[in-house]
Coordinates of C-alpha atoms in Angstrom, one line a residue:
X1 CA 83.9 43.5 96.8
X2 CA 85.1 47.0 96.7
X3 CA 88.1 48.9 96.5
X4 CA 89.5 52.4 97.7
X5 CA 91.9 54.3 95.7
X6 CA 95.1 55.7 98.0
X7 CA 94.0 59.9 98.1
X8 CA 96.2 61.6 95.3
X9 CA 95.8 65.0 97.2
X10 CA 98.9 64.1 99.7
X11 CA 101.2 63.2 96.4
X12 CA 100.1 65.9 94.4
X13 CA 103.4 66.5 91.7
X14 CA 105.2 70.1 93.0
X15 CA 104.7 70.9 89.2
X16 CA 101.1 71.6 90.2
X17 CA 101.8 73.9 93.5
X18 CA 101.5 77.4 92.8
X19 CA 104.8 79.1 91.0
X20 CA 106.5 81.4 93.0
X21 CA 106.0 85.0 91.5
X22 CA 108.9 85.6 88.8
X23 CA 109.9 88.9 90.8
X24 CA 110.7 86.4 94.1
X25 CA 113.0 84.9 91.7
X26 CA 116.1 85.2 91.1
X27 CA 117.7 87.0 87.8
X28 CA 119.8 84.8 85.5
X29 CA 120.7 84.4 82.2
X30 CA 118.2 82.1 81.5
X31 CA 114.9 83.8 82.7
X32 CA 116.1 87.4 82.6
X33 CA 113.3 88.4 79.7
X34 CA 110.5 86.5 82.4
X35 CA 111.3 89.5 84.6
X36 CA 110.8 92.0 82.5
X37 CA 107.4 94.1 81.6
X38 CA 107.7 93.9 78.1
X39 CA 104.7 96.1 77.4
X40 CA 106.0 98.7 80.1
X41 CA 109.3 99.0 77.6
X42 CA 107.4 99.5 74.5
X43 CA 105.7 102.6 75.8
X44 CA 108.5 104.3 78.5
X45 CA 111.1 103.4 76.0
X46 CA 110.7 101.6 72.5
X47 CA 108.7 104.1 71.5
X48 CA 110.3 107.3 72.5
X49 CA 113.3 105.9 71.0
X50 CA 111.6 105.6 68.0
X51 CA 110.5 109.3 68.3
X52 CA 113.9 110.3 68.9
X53 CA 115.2 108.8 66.0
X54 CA 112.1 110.0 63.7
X55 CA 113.1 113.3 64.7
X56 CA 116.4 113.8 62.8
X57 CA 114.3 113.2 59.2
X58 CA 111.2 115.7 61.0
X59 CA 111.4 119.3 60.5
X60 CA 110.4 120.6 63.9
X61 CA 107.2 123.5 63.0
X62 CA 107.4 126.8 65.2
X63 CA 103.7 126.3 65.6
X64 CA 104.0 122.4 65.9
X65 CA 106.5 123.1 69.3
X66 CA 104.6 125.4 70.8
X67 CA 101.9 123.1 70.7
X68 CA 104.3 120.5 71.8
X69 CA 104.8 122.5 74.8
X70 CA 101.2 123.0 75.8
X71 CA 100.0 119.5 75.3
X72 CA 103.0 118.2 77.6
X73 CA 101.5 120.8 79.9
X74 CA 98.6 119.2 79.6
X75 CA 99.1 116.0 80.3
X76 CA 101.9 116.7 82.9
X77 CA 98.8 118.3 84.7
X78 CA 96.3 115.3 84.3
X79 CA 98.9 113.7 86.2
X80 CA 100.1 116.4 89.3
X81 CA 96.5 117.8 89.3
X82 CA 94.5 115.1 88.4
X83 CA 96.1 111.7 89.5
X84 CA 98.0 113.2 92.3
X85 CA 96.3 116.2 93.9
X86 CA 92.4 114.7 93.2
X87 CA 92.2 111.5 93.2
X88 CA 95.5 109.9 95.0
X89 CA 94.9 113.0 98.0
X90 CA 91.5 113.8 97.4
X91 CA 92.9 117.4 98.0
X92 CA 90.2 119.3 96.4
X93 CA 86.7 118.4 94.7
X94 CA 86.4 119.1 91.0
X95 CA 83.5 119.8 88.9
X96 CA 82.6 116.8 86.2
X97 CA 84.2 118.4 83.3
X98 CA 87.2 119.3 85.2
X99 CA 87.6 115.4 86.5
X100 CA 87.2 114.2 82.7
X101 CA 89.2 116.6 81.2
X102 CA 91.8 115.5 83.9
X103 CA 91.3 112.1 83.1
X104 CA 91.6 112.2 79.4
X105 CA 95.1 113.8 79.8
X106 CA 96.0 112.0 82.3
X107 CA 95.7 109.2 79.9
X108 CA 97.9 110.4 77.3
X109 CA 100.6 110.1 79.6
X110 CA 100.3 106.6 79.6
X111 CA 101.5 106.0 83.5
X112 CA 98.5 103.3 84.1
X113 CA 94.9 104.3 85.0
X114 CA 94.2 106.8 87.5
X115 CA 92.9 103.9 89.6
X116 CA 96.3 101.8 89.3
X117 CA 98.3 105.3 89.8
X118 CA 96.6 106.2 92.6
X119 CA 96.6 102.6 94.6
X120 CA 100.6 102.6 94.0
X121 CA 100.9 106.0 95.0
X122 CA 99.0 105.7 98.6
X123 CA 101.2 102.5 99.1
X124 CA 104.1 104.7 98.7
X125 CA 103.3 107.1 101.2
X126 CA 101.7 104.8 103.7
X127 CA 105.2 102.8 103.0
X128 CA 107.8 105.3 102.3
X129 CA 111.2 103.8 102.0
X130 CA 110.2 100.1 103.2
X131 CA 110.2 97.0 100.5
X132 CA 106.4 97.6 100.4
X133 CA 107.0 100.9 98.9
X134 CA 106.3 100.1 94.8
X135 CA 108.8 102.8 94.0
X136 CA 111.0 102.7 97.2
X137 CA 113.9 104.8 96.6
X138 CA 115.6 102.4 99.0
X139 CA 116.0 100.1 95.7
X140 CA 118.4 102.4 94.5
X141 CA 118.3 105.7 92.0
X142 CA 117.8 103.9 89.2
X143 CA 114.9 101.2 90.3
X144 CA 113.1 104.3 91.5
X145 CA 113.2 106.3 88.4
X146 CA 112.3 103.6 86.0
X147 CA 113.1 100.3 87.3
X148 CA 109.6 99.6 88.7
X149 CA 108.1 100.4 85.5
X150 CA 110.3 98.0 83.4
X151 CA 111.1 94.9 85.7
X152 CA 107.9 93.1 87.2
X153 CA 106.4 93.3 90.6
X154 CA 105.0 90.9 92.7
X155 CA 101.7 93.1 93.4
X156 CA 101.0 90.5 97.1
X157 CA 104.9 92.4 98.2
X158 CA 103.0 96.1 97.3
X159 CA 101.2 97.8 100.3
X160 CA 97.4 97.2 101.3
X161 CA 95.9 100.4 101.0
X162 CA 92.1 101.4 100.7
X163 CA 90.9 102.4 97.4
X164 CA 87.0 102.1 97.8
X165 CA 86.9 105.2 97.1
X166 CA 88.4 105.3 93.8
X167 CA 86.2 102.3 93.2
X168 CA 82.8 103.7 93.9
X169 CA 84.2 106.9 91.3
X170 CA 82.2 106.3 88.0
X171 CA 84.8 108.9 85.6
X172 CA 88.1 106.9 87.7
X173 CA 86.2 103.4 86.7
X174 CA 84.7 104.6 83.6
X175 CA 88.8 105.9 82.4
X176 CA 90.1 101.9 84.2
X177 CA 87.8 100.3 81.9
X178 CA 88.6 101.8 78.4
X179 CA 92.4 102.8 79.3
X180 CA 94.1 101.4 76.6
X181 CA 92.0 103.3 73.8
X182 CA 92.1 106.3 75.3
X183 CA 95.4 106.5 76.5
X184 CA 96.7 105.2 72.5
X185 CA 94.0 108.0 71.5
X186 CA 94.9 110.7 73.9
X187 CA 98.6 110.0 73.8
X188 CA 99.0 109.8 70.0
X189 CA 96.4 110.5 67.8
X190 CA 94.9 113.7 69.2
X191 CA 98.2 115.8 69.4
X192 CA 98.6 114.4 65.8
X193 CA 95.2 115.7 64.7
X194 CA 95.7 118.7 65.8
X195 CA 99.1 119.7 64.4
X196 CA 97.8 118.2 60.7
X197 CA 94.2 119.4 60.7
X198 CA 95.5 122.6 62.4
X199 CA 98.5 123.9 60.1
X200 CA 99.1 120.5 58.2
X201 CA 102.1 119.5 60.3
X202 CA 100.7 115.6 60.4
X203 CA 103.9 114.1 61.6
X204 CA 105.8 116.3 63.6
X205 CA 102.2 116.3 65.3
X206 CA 102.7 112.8 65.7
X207 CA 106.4 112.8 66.3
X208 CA 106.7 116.1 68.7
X209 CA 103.4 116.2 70.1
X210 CA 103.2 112.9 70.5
X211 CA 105.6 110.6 71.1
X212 CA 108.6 113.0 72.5
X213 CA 105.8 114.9 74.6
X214 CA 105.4 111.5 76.2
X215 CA 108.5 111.2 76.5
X216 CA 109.3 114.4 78.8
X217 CA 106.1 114.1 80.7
X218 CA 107.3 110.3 81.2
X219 CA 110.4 110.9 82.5
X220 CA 109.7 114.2 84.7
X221 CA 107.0 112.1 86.7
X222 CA 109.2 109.4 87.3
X223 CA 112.0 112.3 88.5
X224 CA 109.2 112.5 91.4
X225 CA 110.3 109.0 92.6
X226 CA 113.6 109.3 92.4
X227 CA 115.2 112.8 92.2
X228 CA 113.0 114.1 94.6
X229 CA 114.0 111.7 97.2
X230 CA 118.0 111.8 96.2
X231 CA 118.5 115.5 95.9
X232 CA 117.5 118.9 97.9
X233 CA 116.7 120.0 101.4
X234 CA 114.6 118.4 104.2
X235 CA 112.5 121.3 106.0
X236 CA 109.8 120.0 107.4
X237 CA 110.9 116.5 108.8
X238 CA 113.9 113.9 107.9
X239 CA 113.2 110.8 108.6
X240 CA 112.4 109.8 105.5
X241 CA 114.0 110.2 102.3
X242 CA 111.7 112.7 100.3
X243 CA 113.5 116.3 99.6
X244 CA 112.4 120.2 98.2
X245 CA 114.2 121.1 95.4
X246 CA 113.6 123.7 92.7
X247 CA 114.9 121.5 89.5
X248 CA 112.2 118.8 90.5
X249 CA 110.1 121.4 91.3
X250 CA 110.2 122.8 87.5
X251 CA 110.4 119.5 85.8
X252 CA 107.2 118.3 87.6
X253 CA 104.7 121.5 87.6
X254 CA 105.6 122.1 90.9
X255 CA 105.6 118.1 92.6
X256 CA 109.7 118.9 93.7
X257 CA 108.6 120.2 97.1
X258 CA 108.2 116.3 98.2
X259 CA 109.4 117.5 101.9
X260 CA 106.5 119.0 102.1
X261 CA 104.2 117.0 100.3
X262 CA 105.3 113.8 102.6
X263 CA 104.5 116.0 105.6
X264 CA 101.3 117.4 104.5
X265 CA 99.5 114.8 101.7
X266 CA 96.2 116.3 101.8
X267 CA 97.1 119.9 100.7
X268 CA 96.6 120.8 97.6
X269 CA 100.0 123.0 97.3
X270 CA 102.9 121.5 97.4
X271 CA 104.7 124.8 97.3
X272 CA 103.6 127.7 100.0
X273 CA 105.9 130.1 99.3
X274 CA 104.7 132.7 96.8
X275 CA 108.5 132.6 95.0
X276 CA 107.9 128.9 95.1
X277 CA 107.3 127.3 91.3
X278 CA 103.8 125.2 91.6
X279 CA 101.6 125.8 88.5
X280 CA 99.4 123.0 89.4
X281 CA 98.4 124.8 92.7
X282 CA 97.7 128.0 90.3
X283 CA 95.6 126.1 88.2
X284 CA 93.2 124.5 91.2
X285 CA 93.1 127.7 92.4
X286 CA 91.8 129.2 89.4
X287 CA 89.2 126.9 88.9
X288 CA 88.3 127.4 92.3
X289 CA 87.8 131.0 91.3
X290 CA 85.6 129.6 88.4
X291 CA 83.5 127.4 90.1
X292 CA 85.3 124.2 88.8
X293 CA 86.9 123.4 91.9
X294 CA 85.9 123.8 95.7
X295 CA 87.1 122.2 99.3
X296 CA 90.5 123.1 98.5
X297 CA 92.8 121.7 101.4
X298 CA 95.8 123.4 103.3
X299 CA 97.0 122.3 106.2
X300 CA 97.1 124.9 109.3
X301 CA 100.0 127.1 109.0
X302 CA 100.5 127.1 112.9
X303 CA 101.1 123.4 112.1
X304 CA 103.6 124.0 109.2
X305 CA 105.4 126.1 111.6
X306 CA 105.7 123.8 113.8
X307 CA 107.6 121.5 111.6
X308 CA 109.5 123.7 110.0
X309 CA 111.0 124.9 113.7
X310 CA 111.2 121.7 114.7
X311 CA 113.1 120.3 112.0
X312 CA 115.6 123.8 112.8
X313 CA 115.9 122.9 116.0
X314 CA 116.9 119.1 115.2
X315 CA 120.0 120.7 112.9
X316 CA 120.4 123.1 115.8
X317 CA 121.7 120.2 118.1
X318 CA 123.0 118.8 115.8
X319 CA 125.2 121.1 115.5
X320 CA 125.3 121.8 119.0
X321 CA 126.6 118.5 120.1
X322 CA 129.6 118.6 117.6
X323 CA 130.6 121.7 119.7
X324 CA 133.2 121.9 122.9
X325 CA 130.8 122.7 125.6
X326 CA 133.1 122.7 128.2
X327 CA 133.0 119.6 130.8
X328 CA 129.2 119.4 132.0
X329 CA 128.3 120.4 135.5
X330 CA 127.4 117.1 136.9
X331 CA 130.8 115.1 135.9
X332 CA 133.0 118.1 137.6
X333 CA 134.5 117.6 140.8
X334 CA 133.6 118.9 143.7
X335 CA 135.8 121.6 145.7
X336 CA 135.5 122.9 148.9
X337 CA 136.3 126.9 149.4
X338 CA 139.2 126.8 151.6
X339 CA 140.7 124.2 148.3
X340 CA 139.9 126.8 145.6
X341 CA 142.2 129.2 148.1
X342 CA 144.9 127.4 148.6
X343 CA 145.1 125.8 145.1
X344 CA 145.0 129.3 143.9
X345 CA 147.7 130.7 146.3
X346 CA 149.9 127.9 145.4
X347 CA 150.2 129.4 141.4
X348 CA 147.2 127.6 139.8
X349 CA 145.1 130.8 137.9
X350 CA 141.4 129.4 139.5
X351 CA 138.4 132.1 139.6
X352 CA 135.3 131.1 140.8
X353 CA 132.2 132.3 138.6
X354 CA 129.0 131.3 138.9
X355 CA 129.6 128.8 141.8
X356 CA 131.8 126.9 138.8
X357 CA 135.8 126.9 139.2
X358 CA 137.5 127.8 136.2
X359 CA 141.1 127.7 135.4
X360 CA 141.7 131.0 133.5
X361 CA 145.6 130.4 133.4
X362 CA 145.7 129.9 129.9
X363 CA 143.7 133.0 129.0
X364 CA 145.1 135.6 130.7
X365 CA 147.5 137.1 128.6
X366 CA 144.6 137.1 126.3
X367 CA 142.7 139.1 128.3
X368 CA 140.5 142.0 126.2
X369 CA 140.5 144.1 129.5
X370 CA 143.8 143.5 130.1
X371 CA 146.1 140.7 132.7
X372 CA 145.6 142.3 135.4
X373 CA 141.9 142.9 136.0
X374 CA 141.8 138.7 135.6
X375 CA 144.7 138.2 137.6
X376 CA 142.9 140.4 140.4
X377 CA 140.3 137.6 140.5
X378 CA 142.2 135.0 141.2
X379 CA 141.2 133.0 144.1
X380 CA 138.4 135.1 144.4
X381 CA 134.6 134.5 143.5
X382 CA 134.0 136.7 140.3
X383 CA 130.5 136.5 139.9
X384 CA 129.7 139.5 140.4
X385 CA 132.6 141.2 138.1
X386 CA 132.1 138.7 135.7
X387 CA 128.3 139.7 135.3
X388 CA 128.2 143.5 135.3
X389 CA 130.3 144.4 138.3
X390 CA 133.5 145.0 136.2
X391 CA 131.5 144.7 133.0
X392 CA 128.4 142.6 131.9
X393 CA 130.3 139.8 129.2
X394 CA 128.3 138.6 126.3
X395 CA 127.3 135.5 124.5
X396 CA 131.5 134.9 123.5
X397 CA 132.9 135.3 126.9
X398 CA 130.3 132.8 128.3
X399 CA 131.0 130.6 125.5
X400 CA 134.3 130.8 125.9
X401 CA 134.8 130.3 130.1
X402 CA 132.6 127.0 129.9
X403 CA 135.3 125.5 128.3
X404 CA 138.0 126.7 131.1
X405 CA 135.5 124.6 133.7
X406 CA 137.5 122.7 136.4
X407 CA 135.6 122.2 139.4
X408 CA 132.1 122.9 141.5
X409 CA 132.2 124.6 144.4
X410 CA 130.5 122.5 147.2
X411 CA 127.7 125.0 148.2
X412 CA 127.8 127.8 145.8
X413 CA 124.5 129.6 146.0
X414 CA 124.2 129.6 141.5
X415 CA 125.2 125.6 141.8
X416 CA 122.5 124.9 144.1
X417 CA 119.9 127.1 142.1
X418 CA 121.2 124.7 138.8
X419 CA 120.8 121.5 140.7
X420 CA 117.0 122.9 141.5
X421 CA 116.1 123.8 138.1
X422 CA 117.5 120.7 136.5
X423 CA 115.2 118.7 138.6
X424 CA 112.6 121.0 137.6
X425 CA 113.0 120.5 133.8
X426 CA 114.6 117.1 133.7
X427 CA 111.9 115.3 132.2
X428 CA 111.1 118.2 129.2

């Protein structure tokens, strides 16, 4: 005789279900330390803190600054030149020793492999300002800058993007797969090497070089995120948060003109005026000149134009529209002739300009050419005084008798040529 066990799949224990992500959970007290990326802090934080503090008891070198300076140069351009401009944009090619050079010192900024830079960065463009933005600036100033880094992500909320390309690049796997030795390497021990082997200076190597280089680089990348959408103009399009400014712009080797970048991701400048700041675009040019660097992208300046006029002409109206216009045309009344006449005779100051009735009443005291060459109008079509006749007003005047609009006159030859040309143009 044999038996059948009840299925234990239907009563499986919700212990067993798959946890929801710790980032779709909810902060408290009690799990606050779950939601934070512990080994993120250590390197954006616990350990420039540490530098900061080392460097009270560590005599700062001339020689050991200056090197300071160029390797945060360095490795602020394996970053804008390398992870950015190359391999996020694929906005130029580069030679082999170029892409490893770029890849080395792009490591020893410690922002994550160019492969896990570059996947988060194309989600943040394709997603700009949505929840599927890594870095949305829509989190608030603070999540952008650093918040990201420090708290952890659910990576299924992130963006799909395609990064086969990144995949099928041996240097981009080949830097993925040994990250962590050479970014410790790149980050810490060469800049130390060469400030103690160099002139002896072993720990303000370490300590400048090093760890408050990182430091700087750190933080000015992350002032892409967030500065650079908070502060600054928007000349090419704005409806989305990214800005130009020239602070970002010189904190970042050039990366603060974001406008531009959003509009344009596959040029290799980010800055096109020459009184612009961009040293990474200097530097790809160079080793274009060199024959490190070729297929150097720029988007067609008729097309940049176009933006930058278009994005004029949206402040334009802007503008416009908080002006007084005067009543429009088609919500005046209509008035016959032998009305205008008799309104006029009766004391009301009407002129008739342009096939529009105007009450000048207020105005003609004001007069420039004086009350009585507009009180001689008065009940009276003007057109032709108004426009040359008497003497050919400007831009002011026009401006000015818009606003003084009462009334159409039924039939007036400039009305009907209006009516024609707004059905012309009505649908551009």
């Amino acid at each position: 005789m044999s038996s059948t066990a009840p299925s234990t799949s239907r009563f499986r224990p919700s212990s067993t279900l798959k946890k929801k992500h710790i980032a779709n959970q909810a902060m408290t007290w009690s799990n606050w330390y779950e939601h934070v990326a512990w080994i993120n802090v250590i390197f954006v934080a616990g350990i420039p803190l540490f530098g900061i503090v080392s460097a009270f008891s560590t005599p700062l070198l001339q020689k050991t600054a200056i090197w300071a300076f160029v390797y945060y140069f360095m490795t602020g351009l394996g970053i804008t030149a390398g992870y950015h401009r190359l391999w996020s944009h694929t906005s130029y090619t580069a030679t082999y020793p170029i892409q490893i050079f770029l890849a080395l010192v792009g490591g020893g900024a410690i922002q994550g492999s160019i492969r896990w830079w570059s996947r988060n960065h194309r989600a943040h463009h394709r997603y700009t300002d949505t929840l599927k933005d890594p870095y949305s600036v829509q989190k608030g100033l603070l999540y952008s800058h650093m918040g990201w880094m420090v708290l952890k992500q659910d990576p299924q909320r992130i963006g799909r993007v395609d990064i086969t390309d990144l995949n099928n690049d041996p240097v981009v796997m080949w830097q993925h797969r040994n990250f962590v030795t050479i970014a410790l390497s790149m980050s810490f021990l060469f800049p130390c090497m060469v400030a103690g082997l160099g002139w002896g200076d072993w720990k303000g190597g370490l300590i400048y070089a090093g760890i408050l280089r990182l430091l700087v680089v750190q933080q000015a990348t992350f002032c892409v995120n967030s500065l650079a959408h908070w502060i600054g103009d928007q000349p090419f399009d704005d409806r989305n948060s990214p800005r130009d400014h020239i602070i970002t712009a010189l904190v970042t080797l050039g990366e603060g003109y974001h406008n531009f970048h959003h509009e344009f991701p596959s040029d290799y400048r980010n800055a096109i005026q020459w009184h612009q700041y961009d040293p990474t675009k200097w530097c790809i040019y160079i080793w274009k000149q060199l024959g490190l660097a070729s297929n150097l992208k720029t988007f067609p300046g008729n097309e940049i134009e176009k933006g930058r006029v278009q994005q004029l002409q949206k402040k334009i109206d802007r503008s416009r529209a908080g002006l007084d216009w005067g009543v429009p045309l088609e919500k005046l009344p209509l008035i016959e002739w032998d009305d205008f006449v008799l309104r006029a005779k009766e004391g009301e100051a009407l002129v008739a300009i342009g096939g529009v009735i105007h009450d000048v009443g207020g105005f003609v005291k004001d007069h420039p050419g004086g009350k009585a060459l507009i009180s001689s109008a008065i009940g009276k079509d003007a057109t032709a005084m108004f426009n040359g006749g008497v003497y050919n007003h400007l831009n002011a005047a026009h401006n000015l008798l818009s606003t003084m609009r009462i009334g159409v006159l039924r039939g007036g030859l400039e009305v009907e040529v209006w009516k024609r040309s707004q059905m012309l143009t009505k649908n551009v």
